[in-house]
Each structure stands twice: as C-alpha cells, then as structure tokens.
Coordinates of C-alpha atoms and ligand atoms in Angstrom, one line a residue:
M1 CA 83.4 87.3 88.5
L2 CA 82.2 90.0 90.9
N3 CA 83.8 92.8 89.1
V4 CA 81.7 95.7 87.9
P5 CA 83.6 98.7 86.6
S6 CA 85.8 97.6 83.7
Q7 CA 83.2 95.3 82.3
S8 CA 80.6 97.9 81.6
F9 CA 83.0 99.3 79.0
P10 CA 82.7 99.1 76.1
A11 CA 79.0 99.8 75.5
P12 CA 76.8 96.7 74.9
R13 CA 76.2 97.4 71.2
S14 CA 79.6 99.1 70.5
Q15 CA 81.9 97.8 67.9
Q16 CA 84.2 96.7 70.7
R17 CA 81.7 94.3 72.1
V18 CA 80.6 92.9 68.8
A19 CA 83.9 91.2 67.9
S20 CA 84.1 87.6 69.1
G21 CA 86.2 86.6 72.0
G22 CA 86.1 89.9 73.9
R23 CA 86.1 89.6 77.7
S24 CA 82.8 91.4 78.0
K25 CA 80.9 88.3 77.0
V26 CA 77.4 89.1 78.3
P27 CA 75.6 92.1 76.9
L28 CA 73.6 93.7 79.7
K29 CA 69.9 94.2 79.2
Q30 CA 68.5 97.6 78.8
G31 CA 68.4 99.3 82.2
R32 CA 71.0 97.1 83.8
S33 CA 74.1 99.3 83.6
L34 CA 76.3 100.1 86.6
M35 CA 74.6 103.4 86.9
D36 CA 71.2 101.6 87.1
W37 CA 72.6 99.4 89.8
I38 CA 73.7 102.4 91.8
R39 CA 70.3 103.9 91.4
L40 CA 68.7 100.7 92.7
T41 CA 70.9 100.5 95.7
K42 CA 70.0 104.1 96.6
S43 CA 66.2 103.4 96.2
R44 CA 66.0 102.0 99.8
K45 CA 64.6 98.7 98.4
D46 CA 65.2 95.8 100.8
L47 CA 67.8 94.0 98.6
T48 CA 68.7 91.3 101.2
G49 CA 65.2 90.3 102.2
L50 CA 66.2 90.9 105.8
K51 CA 64.8 94.4 106.2
G52 CA 68.2 95.9 107.1
R53 CA 69.0 93.3 109.8
L54 CA 72.5 91.8 109.7
I55 CA 72.9 88.2 110.7
E56 CA 75.6 85.7 111.5
V57 CA 75.7 83.1 108.8
T58 CA 76.8 79.6 109.4
E59 CA 78.4 77.5 106.7
E60 CA 75.4 75.3 106.6
E61 CA 73.1 78.3 106.1
L62 CA 75.4 79.7 103.4
K63 CA 75.3 76.5 101.4
K64 CA 71.5 76.6 101.3
H65 CA 71.5 79.8 99.3
N66 CA 72.8 78.5 96.1
K67 CA 70.1 79.3 93.5
K68 CA 69.9 82.2 91.1
D69 CA 66.9 83.7 92.9
D70 CA 68.4 83.0 96.3
C71 CA 72.2 83.3 96.0
W72 CA 74.5 84.2 98.8
I73 CA 78.2 84.6 98.4
C74 CA 80.9 85.1 101.1
I75 CA 83.8 87.5 100.4
R76 CA 86.4 87.9 103.0
G77 CA 84.1 86.8 105.8
F78 CA 81.2 88.9 104.7
V79 CA 78.1 87.4 103.2
Y80 CA 76.2 89.1 100.4
N81 CA 72.8 88.3 98.8
V82 CA 73.8 88.8 95.1
S83 CA 70.5 87.7 93.6
P84 CA 69.3 91.3 93.0
Y85 CA 72.7 92.1 91.4
M86 CA 72.7 89.1 88.9
E87 CA 71.3 91.0 85.9
Y88 CA 73.7 93.9 86.5
H89 CA 76.8 91.8 86.6
P90 CA 78.7 92.4 83.3
G91 CA 80.5 89.0 83.6
G92 CA 77.1 87.3 83.5
E93 CA 75.0 85.3 85.9
D94 CA 76.9 82.1 85.4
E95 CA 80.1 83.7 86.6
L96 CA 78.4 84.7 89.8
M97 CA 76.8 81.3 90.2
R98 CA 80.2 79.7 90.3
A99 CA 80.5 81.0 93.9
A100 CA 76.8 80.5 94.9
G101 CA 76.4 79.4 98.5
S102 CA 80.1 79.4 99.1
D103 CA 83.2 81.4 99.8
G104 CA 83.9 83.3 96.6
T105 CA 87.0 85.2 97.9
E106 CA 89.5 83.3 95.8
L107 CA 87.5 83.5 92.6
F108 CA 87.0 87.2 93.2
D109 CA 90.7 87.8 93.8
Q110 CA 91.6 85.9 90.6
V111 CA 89.6 88.3 88.5
H112 CA 89.8 91.8 90.0
R113 CA 91.0 92.1 93.5
W114 CA 90.9 95.9 93.1
V115 CA 87.2 96.2 92.7
N116 CA 85.5 97.9 95.5
Y117 CA 82.8 95.3 96.1
E118 CA 82.2 96.5 99.7
S119 CA 80.8 99.7 98.2
M120 CA 79.1 98.1 95.2
L121 CA 77.3 95.5 97.3
K122 CA 76.8 97.2 100.6
E123 CA 73.0 97.1 100.3
C124 CA 73.3 93.3 99.7
L125 CA 75.1 92.6 102.9
V126 CA 73.5 89.8 104.8
G127 CA 76.0 89.7 107.6
R128 CA 79.2 87.9 108.4
M129 CA 80.2 84.3 108.7
A130 CA 79.7 83.0 112.2
I131 CA 82.9 82.4 114.2
K132 CA 83.2 80.3 117.3
P133 CA 82.3 82.1 120.5
T134 CA 85.4 83.2 122.2
V135 CA 86.8 84.7 125.4
L136 CA 86.7 88.5 125.9
K137 CA 89.8 90.5 126.5
D138 CA 89.9 94.2 127.0
Y139 CA 92.3 96.8 125.9
R140 CA 92.6 98.0 129.5
E141 CA 94.0 94.7 130.4
E142 CA 97.8 94.3 130.3
E143 CA 97.8 92.0 127.3
K144 CA 97.2 93.5 123.9
K145 CA 94.9 91.9 121.4
V146 CA 96.8 90.5 118.5
L147 CA 95.2 91.7 115.3
N148 CA 98.1 91.6 112.9
G149 CA 99.7 88.1 112.7
M150 CA 98.2 84.7 112.4
L151 CA 96.3 84.1 115.5
P152 CA 94.7 80.7 116.1
K153 CA 90.9 80.9 115.9
S154 CA 90.6 79.8 119.5
Q155 CA 92.3 83.0 120.7
V156 CA 90.2 85.4 118.7
T157 CA 88.9 88.1 121.0
D158 CA 85.4 89.5 120.7
T159 CA 83.3 91.9 122.6
L160 CA 80.1 90.2 121.5
A161 CA 79.9 88.0 124.6
K162 CA 79.6 90.9 127.0
E163 CA 77.0 92.9 125.2
G164 CA 73.3 92.5 125.0
P165 CA 71.6 92.2 121.6
S166 CA 70.8 95.9 121.0
Y167 CA 74.2 97.2 121.7
P168 CA 76.9 97.8 119.0
S169 CA 79.5 95.1 118.7
Y170 CA 82.5 94.6 116.7
D171 CA 84.8 91.8 115.4
W172 CA 87.5 91.4 112.9
F173 CA 88.7 89.3 110.0
Q174 CA 92.1 89.0 108.6
T175 CA 93.9 87.6 105.6
D176 CA 97.6 87.6 105.0
S177 CA 97.4 91.2 103.8
L178 CA 94.3 92.7 105.3
V179 CA 92.7 93.3 108.7
T180 CA 89.0 94.3 108.5
I181 CA 87.4 95.6 111.6
A182 CA 83.6 95.5 111.4
I183 CA 81.4 97.4 113.8
Y184 CA 77.8 96.4 113.9
T185 CA 75.7 99.3 115.0
K186 CA 72.4 97.8 114.1
Q187 CA 71.4 101.2 112.8
K188 CA 70.6 102.0 109.2
D189 CA 71.8 105.2 107.4
I190 CA 74.5 106.0 110.0
N191 CA 75.7 109.5 109.5
L192 CA 79.4 109.6 108.5
D193 CA 79.8 112.9 110.5
S194 CA 79.1 111.0 113.7
I195 CA 82.0 108.5 113.2
I196 CA 85.6 109.2 114.1
V197 CA 88.3 106.7 113.2
D198 CA 92.0 107.1 114.1
H199 CA 94.8 104.8 113.3
Q200 CA 98.3 105.6 114.7
N201 CA 101.2 103.3 115.1
D202 CA 99.8 100.3 117.0
S203 CA 96.6 101.9 118.1
F204 CA 93.2 101.9 116.4
R205 CA 90.2 103.9 117.7
A206 CA 86.7 104.2 116.4
E207 CA 84.1 106.4 118.0
T208 CA 80.5 106.7 117.1
I209 CA 77.3 108.2 118.6
I210 CA 74.3 105.9 118.6
K211 CA 71.1 106.9 120.2
D212 CA 72.7 109.6 122.4
C213 CA 75.4 107.2 123.6
L214 CA 79.0 107.4 122.7
Y215 CA 80.4 104.0 121.7
L216 CA 84.2 103.7 121.6
I217 CA 86.4 100.8 120.6
H218 CA 90.1 101.1 121.2
I219 CA 92.2 98.3 119.9
G220 CA 95.9 97.7 120.4
L221 CA 97.6 96.1 117.4
S222 CA 100.4 93.7 118.1
H223 CA 102.6 95.8 115.9
E224 CA 102.2 98.5 113.3
V225 CA 100.0 97.7 110.3
Q226 CA 101.7 98.3 107.0
E227 CA 99.0 100.2 105.2
D228 CA 100.2 99.5 101.7
F229 CA 100.9 95.9 102.2
S230 CA 98.4 94.7 99.7
G231 CA 99.9 96.8 97.0
L232 CA 96.6 98.5 96.4
Y233 CA 96.8 101.2 99.0
Y234 CA 95.1 104.4 97.9
R235 CA 96.3 107.9 98.6
K236 CA 94.4 111.1 98.0
C237 CA 96.0 113.2 95.2
Q238 CA 95.1 116.7 94.3
L239 CA 94.2 117.8 90.8
I240 CA 96.8 120.4 89.8
S241 CA 96.0 120.9 86.1
K242 CA 93.8 119.7 83.3
E243 CA 94.5 120.5 79.6
D244 CA 92.9 119.5 76.3
V245 CA 94.9 117.2 74.2
T246 CA 92.3 116.4 71.6
H247 CA 88.5 117.2 71.4
D248 CA 87.8 114.4 74.0
T249 CA 91.2 113.6 75.6
R250 CA 92.8 115.6 78.4
L251 CA 96.1 115.6 80.2
F252 CA 95.5 115.5 84.0
C253 CA 98.2 116.3 86.5
L254 CA 97.8 115.0 90.0
M255 CA 100.0 115.9 93.0
L256 CA 100.9 113.1 95.4
P257 CA 100.6 113.8 99.2
P258 CA 103.7 115.5 100.6
S259 CA 104.9 112.3 102.4
T260 CA 104.4 110.0 99.4
H261 CA 107.0 109.0 97.0
L262 CA 105.7 107.0 94.1
Q263 CA 106.9 106.3 90.6
V264 CA 104.9 104.1 88.3
P265 CA 107.1 101.6 86.4
I266 CA 107.0 101.4 82.6
G267 CA 104.1 99.4 81.4
Q268 CA 102.2 99.5 84.7
H269 CA 99.0 101.3 85.5
V270 CA 97.3 102.5 88.7
Y271 CA 93.6 102.7 89.7
L272 CA 91.9 105.9 90.2
K273 CA 89.0 106.0 92.6
L274 CA 86.2 108.5 92.9
S275 CA 82.9 108.5 94.6
V276 CA 80.0 108.6 92.1
T277 CA 76.7 109.4 93.9
G278 CA 78.0 107.8 97.1
T279 CA 79.5 104.7 95.5
E280 CA 83.2 104.3 95.0
I281 CA 84.1 103.7 91.4
V282 CA 87.6 102.5 90.4
K283 CA 89.1 102.4 86.9
P284 CA 92.6 101.7 85.7
Y285 CA 94.8 104.4 84.0
T286 CA 98.3 104.4 82.7
P287 CA 100.5 107.4 83.6
V288 CA 102.6 109.1 81.0
S289 CA 106.0 110.8 81.2
G290 CA 109.1 111.5 79.1
S291 CA 110.0 113.4 76.0
L292 CA 106.5 113.4 74.4
L293 CA 105.0 114.9 77.5
A294 CA 107.8 117.4 77.6
E295 CA 107.1 118.4 74.0
F296 CA 103.5 119.0 74.9
K297 CA 104.0 120.7 78.2
E298 CA 106.8 122.7 79.7
P299 CA 107.9 122.5 82.4
V300 CA 107.0 118.9 83.4
L301 CA 106.8 118.6 87.2
P302 CA 109.0 116.0 89.0
N303 CA 107.6 112.5 88.4
N304 CA 108.0 111.3 92.0
K305 CA 105.7 114.0 93.2
Y306 CA 103.3 114.4 90.3
I307 CA 101.6 112.0 88.0
Y308 CA 100.3 112.8 84.5
F309 CA 97.5 110.9 82.8
L310 CA 96.0 111.1 79.3
I311 CA 92.4 110.3 79.7
K312 CA 89.6 110.2 77.2
I313 CA 86.3 111.6 78.4
Y314 CA 83.3 109.6 77.4
P315 CA 80.2 111.9 77.8
T316 CA 78.2 109.1 79.4
G317 CA 81.1 107.3 80.8
L318 CA 80.6 106.6 84.5
F319 CA 84.0 107.5 85.7
T320 CA 85.4 109.9 83.1
S321 CA 82.4 112.2 83.1
E322 CA 82.8 112.5 86.9
L323 CA 86.5 113.0 86.6
D324 CA 86.0 115.7 84.1
R325 CA 83.7 117.6 86.5
L326 CA 86.5 117.9 89.1
Q327 CA 87.9 121.4 89.8
I328 CA 91.6 122.2 90.2
G329 CA 92.3 121.5 93.9
D330 CA 89.8 118.6 94.2
F331 CA 91.0 115.1 95.2
V332 CA 91.2 111.7 93.5
S333 CA 92.5 108.6 95.1
V334 CA 95.3 106.8 93.3
S335 CA 96.4 103.2 94.0
S336 CA 99.8 101.7 94.0
P337 CA 101.0 100.5 90.6
E338 CA 100.1 97.1 89.1
G339 CA 100.9 95.3 85.8
N340 CA 102.9 92.4 84.4
F341 CA 105.2 94.2 82.0
K342 CA 108.8 93.2 82.5
I343 CA 111.6 95.6 81.7
S344 CA 113.9 92.7 81.1
K345 CA 112.0 92.3 77.8
F346 CA 114.1 95.2 76.5
Q347 CA 117.4 93.5 77.1
E348 CA 119.5 93.3 73.9
L349 CA 116.4 94.4 72.0
E350 CA 116.9 95.4 68.4
D351 CA 113.5 96.0 66.8
L352 CA 110.5 97.3 68.8
F353 CA 107.0 97.5 67.2
L354 CA 104.2 99.3 69.0
L355 CA 100.6 98.8 67.9
A356 CA 98.3 101.2 69.7
A357 CA 94.6 102.0 69.2
G358 CA 93.0 105.1 70.8
T359 CA 94.0 105.6 74.4
G360 CA 95.8 102.3 74.1
F361 CA 98.6 104.7 73.2
T362 CA 99.2 105.6 76.9
P363 CA 101.5 102.7 77.8
M364 CA 103.5 103.3 74.6
V365 CA 104.5 106.8 75.8
K366 CA 106.9 105.6 78.5
I367 CA 108.0 102.7 76.4
L368 CA 109.0 104.9 73.5
N369 CA 110.9 107.2 75.8
Y370 CA 112.7 104.4 77.5
A371 CA 113.5 102.6 74.2
L372 CA 115.0 105.7 72.6
T373 CA 117.1 106.7 75.6
D374 CA 118.0 103.5 77.5
I375 CA 118.3 100.5 75.1
P376 CA 121.8 100.7 73.5
S377 CA 121.1 97.7 71.2
L378 CA 118.0 99.3 69.7
R379 CA 118.0 99.8 65.9
K380 CA 114.4 100.6 65.1
V381 CA 111.1 101.6 66.9
K382 CA 108.0 101.6 64.8
L383 CA 104.7 102.8 66.1
M384 CA 101.4 102.0 64.2
F385 CA 98.7 104.2 65.8
F386 CA 95.1 103.3 65.0
N387 CA 92.4 106.0 65.4
K388 CA 89.0 106.7 64.1
T389 CA 89.7 110.2 62.7
E390 CA 92.6 112.7 62.4
D391 CA 91.1 114.7 65.3
D392 CA 91.3 111.6 67.6
I393 CA 95.1 111.3 67.2
I394 CA 96.8 112.0 70.5
W395 CA 100.0 114.1 70.4
R396 CA 100.3 113.7 66.6
S397 CA 102.7 116.7 66.1
Q398 CA 104.8 115.6 69.1
L399 CA 105.2 112.1 67.6
E400 CA 106.1 113.5 64.2
K401 CA 108.6 115.8 65.7
L402 CA 110.2 113.0 67.7
A403 CA 110.4 110.8 64.6
F404 CA 112.0 113.7 62.7
K405 CA 114.6 114.1 65.4
D406 CA 115.4 110.5 65.9
K407 CA 115.7 108.5 62.7
R408 CA 115.3 105.2 64.6
L409 CA 111.6 106.1 65.1
D410 CA 108.9 105.6 62.4
V411 CA 105.3 106.5 63.1
E412 CA 102.4 105.5 60.9
F413 CA 98.8 106.6 61.5
V414 CA 95.9 104.4 60.5
L415 CA 92.3 105.8 60.5
S416 CA 89.2 103.7 60.6
A417 CA 86.8 106.5 59.8
P418 CA 88.8 109.1 57.9
T419 CA 87.5 112.0 55.9
S420 CA 88.0 112.0 52.1
E421 CA 91.0 114.2 52.5
W422 CA 93.0 111.6 54.4
N423 CA 95.6 110.0 52.2
G424 CA 97.3 107.9 54.8
K425 CA 96.6 104.3 55.7
Q426 CA 92.9 103.3 56.4
G427 CA 90.9 100.5 58.0
H428 CA 91.2 98.3 61.0
I429 CA 94.1 96.1 62.1
S430 CA 94.5 93.5 59.4
P431 CA 97.0 90.9 58.0
A432 CA 97.9 93.2 55.1
L433 CA 98.7 96.2 57.3
L434 CA 100.7 94.1 59.8
S435 CA 102.7 92.1 57.4
E436 CA 103.9 95.2 55.6
F437 CA 104.6 97.0 58.9
L438 CA 106.3 94.3 60.9
K439 CA 109.5 93.8 59.0
R440 CA 112.4 92.7 61.1
N441 CA 115.7 94.5 60.5
L442 CA 117.6 91.2 60.3
D443 CA 116.2 87.6 60.2
K444 CA 117.4 86.8 63.6
S445 CA 117.1 90.2 65.3
K446 CA 115.7 90.4 68.8
V447 CA 112.1 91.7 68.5
L448 CA 109.3 92.8 70.8
V449 CA 105.8 93.8 69.7
C450 CA 103.7 95.7 72.2
I451 CA 99.9 96.0 71.6
C452 CA 97.2 97.9 73.4
G453 CA 93.7 99.2 72.6
P454 CA 90.1 98.1 72.7
V455 CA 89.9 94.4 73.7
P456 CA 88.8 93.1 70.2
F457 CA 91.7 95.1 68.6
T458 CA 94.2 93.6 71.0
E459 CA 92.8 90.1 70.6
Q460 CA 92.7 90.3 66.8
G461 CA 96.2 91.8 66.8
V462 CA 97.7 89.0 68.9
R463 CA 96.1 86.3 66.6
L464 CA 97.5 88.0 63.6
L465 CA 101.0 88.3 65.2
H466 CA 100.9 84.5 65.8
D467 CA 99.9 84.0 62.2
L468 CA 102.9 86.1 61.2
N469 CA 105.1 83.7 63.3
F470 CA 105.9 86.0 66.2
S471 CA 106.4 83.9 69.3
K472 CA 104.7 84.4 72.6
N473 CA 107.9 85.8 74.0
E474 CA 108.0 88.4 71.3
I475 CA 104.5 89.8 72.1
H476 CA 103.3 91.8 75.0
S477 CA 99.6 92.6 75.0
F478 CA 98.3 95.1 77.5
T479 CA 95.1 94.1 79.2
A480 CA 93.3 94.8 82.5
Ligands
FAD501 P1 82.2 103.6 81.0 O1 81.0 103.9 81.9 O2 82.8 102.3 81.2 O3 81.6 103.7 79.5 C1 82.5 103.8 78.4 C2 81.7 104.0 77.2 O4 80.7 103.0 77.0 C3 80.9 105.3 77.2 O5 80.8 105.8 75.9 C4 79.6 105.0 77.7 O6 78.6 105.9 77.3 C5 79.4 103.6 77.1 N1 78.5 102.7 77.9 C6 78.8 102.1 79.1 N2 77.8 101.4 79.6 C7 76.8 101.5 78.7 C8 75.5 101.0 78.6 N3 75.0 100.2 79.5 N4 74.7 101.4 77.6 C9 75.2 102.2 76.6 N5 76.5 102.7 76.6 C10 77.2 102.4 77.7 N6 91.7 105.1 79.4 C11 92.3 106.3 79.2 O7 91.6 107.2 78.8 N7 93.6 106.5 79.6 C12 94.4 105.6 80.1 O8 95.6 105.8 80.4 C13 93.8 104.3 80.3 N8 94.5 103.3 80.9 C14 94.0 102.0 81.0 C15 94.7 101.0 81.5 C16 94.2 99.7 81.7 C17 95.0 98.6 82.2 C18 92.8 99.5 81.2 C19 92.2 98.1 81.3 C20 92.0 100.5 80.8 C21 92.6 101.8 80.7 N9 91.8 102.9 80.2 C22 92.4 104.1 80.0 C23 90.4 102.8 80.0 C24 89.7 103.2 81.4 O9 90.0 102.3 82.4 C25 88.1 103.2 81.3 O10 87.7 102.0 80.8 C26 87.6 104.4 80.5 O11 88.1 105.6 81.0 C27 86.1 104.4 80.4 O12 85.6 104.6 81.8 P2 84.2 105.2 82.1 O13 83.7 104.7 83.4 O14 84.2 106.7 81.9 O15 83.3 104.7 81.0
NAD502 P1 88.4 104.1 69.8 O1 87.0 103.6 69.9 O2 88.6 105.5 69.5 O3 89.1 103.2 68.7 C1 90.4 103.4 68.3 C2 90.7 102.4 67.2 O4 90.7 101.1 67.7 C3 89.8 102.4 66.0 O5 90.0 103.4 65.1 C4 90.0 101.0 65.5 O6 91.2 101.0 64.6 C5 90.3 100.2 66.7 N1 89.2 99.4 67.0 C6 88.1 99.9 67.8 N2 87.2 98.9 67.9 C7 87.7 97.8 67.2 C8 87.2 96.5 66.9 N3 86.1 96.1 67.4 N4 88.0 95.7 66.2 C9 89.2 96.1 65.7 N5 89.7 97.3 66.0 C10 89.0 98.2 66.7 O7 89.2 103.6 71.1 P2 89.2 104.3 72.5 O8 87.8 104.8 72.8 O9 90.3 105.2 72.7 O10 89.4 103.0 73.5 C11 90.7 102.6 73.8 C12 90.7 101.3 74.5 O11 92.0 101.0 75.0 C13 89.8 101.2 75.7 O12 89.1 100.0 75.6 C14 90.7 101.1 76.9 O13 90.2 100.3 77.9 C15 91.9 100.4 76.3 N6 93.1 100.7 77.0 C16 93.8 99.7 77.6 C17 94.9 99.9 78.3 C18 95.6 98.7 79.0 O14 95.1 97.6 78.9 N7 96.8 98.9 79.6 C19 95.5 101.2 78.4 C20 94.8 102.2 77.8 C21 93.6 102.0 77.1

C-alpha cells in the first residue's frame, strides 16, 4: 500500500490503534510520521541515489531493484525508489515490498487511488519506464497527435528523437482515464512562476523558460479531454465561513466555483486537498446538510453551490491544523464524491439504527434527514452516539430538539470518559449496550444498522452486530 495520509491517523499509541484488527497495522517508529517524511524530502538529500538525474528504466532494470534497501516501484509509468520511504509507510514495509521491482499501479489503485503519491514521492522519482523509440510528428503537421484514445504503442509520438541530450523533452502516458504529460527539463528546483500551462478544448500548451531559452510544447488532442473522467477531479472552493460547534469541532462552509454544480449523495464523502509545506495532503470528509444543519445555522446556503463540513481539529493533526489556519476567502480543493453506500438500502425500511462515535456522526446527519423525510415505511430511527465527554457531543441540543419534534426518533448519548455528574450511559461499545438498544419493532421488520467512528469502534461494532444475528445486508459500516 502506497497510501500515506489516512494511515497516519490515529496516533501510534492511541486507543484507536491498540485494538486488534485495525487497518493501521504497523506502528511507525518515533520520527517516522508523515510530517517527518515531508521534512526529509525538503532536506535536499539525494533520495534516489541518482543525484537528481532522471533515467529511463527498462523492465529488466526495474526487476533488479527488488530488495528493501534497493526497492524501485513503477506507478503509472513512473519509477520511484521507495527504499528511503519504507520506514515512513504506515502500511508497513511488507505492503510496499509486494510491488518491489515491478509495476505497483494496480496494487496502489486497489488501496487508495486518491492518494497524491506524485507529490509524496516526488523526491524519489528515478525516471520513467522506457518506451520503444518512435517516429516524430509535429503539431504543425496536418495530422494531430492522438493523446486521448487507445493508440497502439507503435504510433506513439515523441520528441525525444529530435533533441540532443541536454534539451528538454516530453512524452506521455495514458490509462483509460488519465493522460499524463511529462516534461523532462533536466533542471532541479524549477520555479513554478516560469511555467505556463493552458488547456482549452483540444489544445494543450506548456511553456517554460530554461537557461534563457523559451521551451514550448503545443499538443493537439484528438478530442476534448473530460477532466473529471476519473471521478476524482478536484475543483478549488472558497472558504465562506467557519463556526465553532464544540471546543474542537467546526462547521466549515465552502463555495463551489461558479460553473460547478455538485451535490454529494447520502453516505458519500469527498477528499479535501491542501498544500502543507509544499506537499499536497488529501483527507476524506463527509459533507452535512438537512434539518440538523438548519437548526444550527440559518440560513443554510443552497447545497448545489455550497458544501458544509463538520470537522474536528486535532492540534497536531497534519491536515486539520492547516485547514484551521485558513482565512475566509482562502481556497481548498474538493474532489468529486466517492463511497459505496446505496440508497436502495432504505427501500421499505422500517427500523433504522445509527451507531456513531465522535466525528463518525457526520454521515448520520444526511441519513437522519433522509430517513425522517423520505422513507414512508419508516417506523423508528434510533441513534446511539458515543463520545468521550459531554463537551465532545456534536449538535446535542439540535438532536434533542429533533427527537422531541419527531417521535420516531430516539437519541441516546454514551460517554467513555464522563464527569461524575453524568447520569446517562457510560463506557465503550459493548454487547450489553447494543442488545438493549437494538430492539426490532417487529420480529420480521426490515432493519438497517449504520455504523461509523474510529476503526476499532466500527470493527468491534460489526462483530457484535453479527453476534446479535444481524445479517450482512442489514449492516452498513462506513470506512475509508
Ligand atoms: P492526523 O495527522 O492524521 O492525526 C490525527 C491525530 O493523530 C492527531 O491527534 C495527531 O496529533 C495524532 N498523530 C498522527 N500521527 C502521529 C504520530 N506519528 N505521533 C503522534 N501522534 C500522531 N473527520 C471529520 O472531522 N469530519 C468528517 O466529516 C470526516 N469524514 C471522514 C470520512 C471518511 C471516509 C474517513 C475515512 C475519515 C473521515 N474523517 C472525518 C477523518 C479525517 O479524514 C482525518 O482522518 C482527520 O481529520 C484527521 O486528519 P489530520 O491530518 O488532521 O490528523
Ligand atoms: P474520539 O477519539 O473522540 O472517540 C469517540 C468515541 O469513539 C469514544 O468515546 C469511544 O466511545 C469510541 N472509541 C474510540 N476509540 C475506541 C476504541 N479503541 N475502541 C472502541 N471504541 C472507541 O473520536 P474522533 O476523534 O471523533 O474520531 C472519529 C473517527 O471517525 C476518526 O477515526 C475518523 O476517521 C472516523 N470517521 C470515519 C468516517 C467514515 O469512514 N465515513 C466519517 C467520519 C469520521
């Protein structure tokens, strides 16, 4: 697994990691956090062993680098020396070694295709996979180069043939959903101000100044490229407002660009992307909307133009501490939605049980709203909301008000670290708590249980639900 961001959470010694079966299997050594990795990549150390040179790698060469201290992996045509990264990889060295000396694209995509590995591993770039020498064609010629569409390898066009070794060159790689154009300038620390890139309709231009010379590539695409084809297209959204919800959780409102229309379906999340000391960091978040939001904030802005997020700020959290520093008017990139929740699960539903812990409450916000307004068959919704203390409960009064107004809704708060004044339920998720809470209305009623929270909470919850004879179809657990 080449993923970095989500795995650094929770902290190595935190309660969330200690439980067995969590996804974060390998505790990172001291000094091997994502932030430490970013620091190392900025230290100007030669991480590839090639002193900044980029080379063409043949398949035979790639295969030779298959040991922990000499490990090259190819992702989408680019080859990285991942040995320096081994100890920083939250999924562990063994996960990385599964792709040693080979093409790890598929393995990478299976785990987290959204992770911005280009940015994470840019100092580990060895070069690209060698392609067969091909015939040059020029944009000025009548025939356009085909960049979007499956072109046989023999027709791949390349400027390399024309140019001497010290000149920039470019080539491109494509998968079904992505065209990557790589320009090799053979120059380190290229200044972003000296690069201009334009993409309009079927034309792509990139201009850069290298050693007092202007280098321009102008490519004609066979047809327009659909930018959001992969489903993870990012658009820059502006921070409109930020309000405290609890001592550490805030409601963020982002405005979509004027030409964007985007609504995140129930149960789905998006990825937010920010640059943290020059490295792009991406984390998933679940937008909220509906009556609970309206109880907290009036007026709610239209949900095809604005997105609201409830986000807990961790003081030393890589992403959230940076997010919290943003000023109103600053920009955050937002991906297209992702997730495997199916609204068909609600058909004919009679009993809905929601088990949420901490910010695991976020997917429940839209679900609750939908259940109470759009499921005619619904008889009962019960939310059991697990938190550490009373101060941690998100939208407590809004939930109580909603339950008071709609008798189909019951809300129960459970605290794992309450003060002595708390006379409600206490402890962690347990058989005793669940068996009492999860009573079906009728023996054969159609039931759905949704569960979301820290990984050990969710895993333990799912095990307990199976023990209580809930079938796979009756459980939806939210995970990354
Ligand atoms: P991280 O840097 O990952 O750290 C989190 C905590 O661990 C911090 O306290 C940090 O200090 C500690 N820590 C990390 N590394 C170390 C280390 N090496 N040593 C010691 N301590 C360490 N969250 C929300 O708030 N709202 C949502 O709507 C939401 N939706 C989500 C949807 C999905 C599908 C998933 C999977 C997660 C969602 N999350 C949500 C969680 C979110 O994605 C992030 O995991 C969370 O915001 C923490 O990110 P971070 O980079 O700030 O913290
Ligand atoms: P937290 O640390 O405040 O804990 C909240 C409650 O979770 C605790 O009171 C406890 O009851 C329970 N809990 C915590 N650790 C546990 C453990 N080891 N075993 C059993 N129960 C445990 O939670 P938080 O800081 O708000 O974290 C929320 C978590 O929810 C994060 O891990 C986040 O990634 C996850 N989340 C996931 C999604 C999703 O997958 N769609 C959405 C939102 C949040």
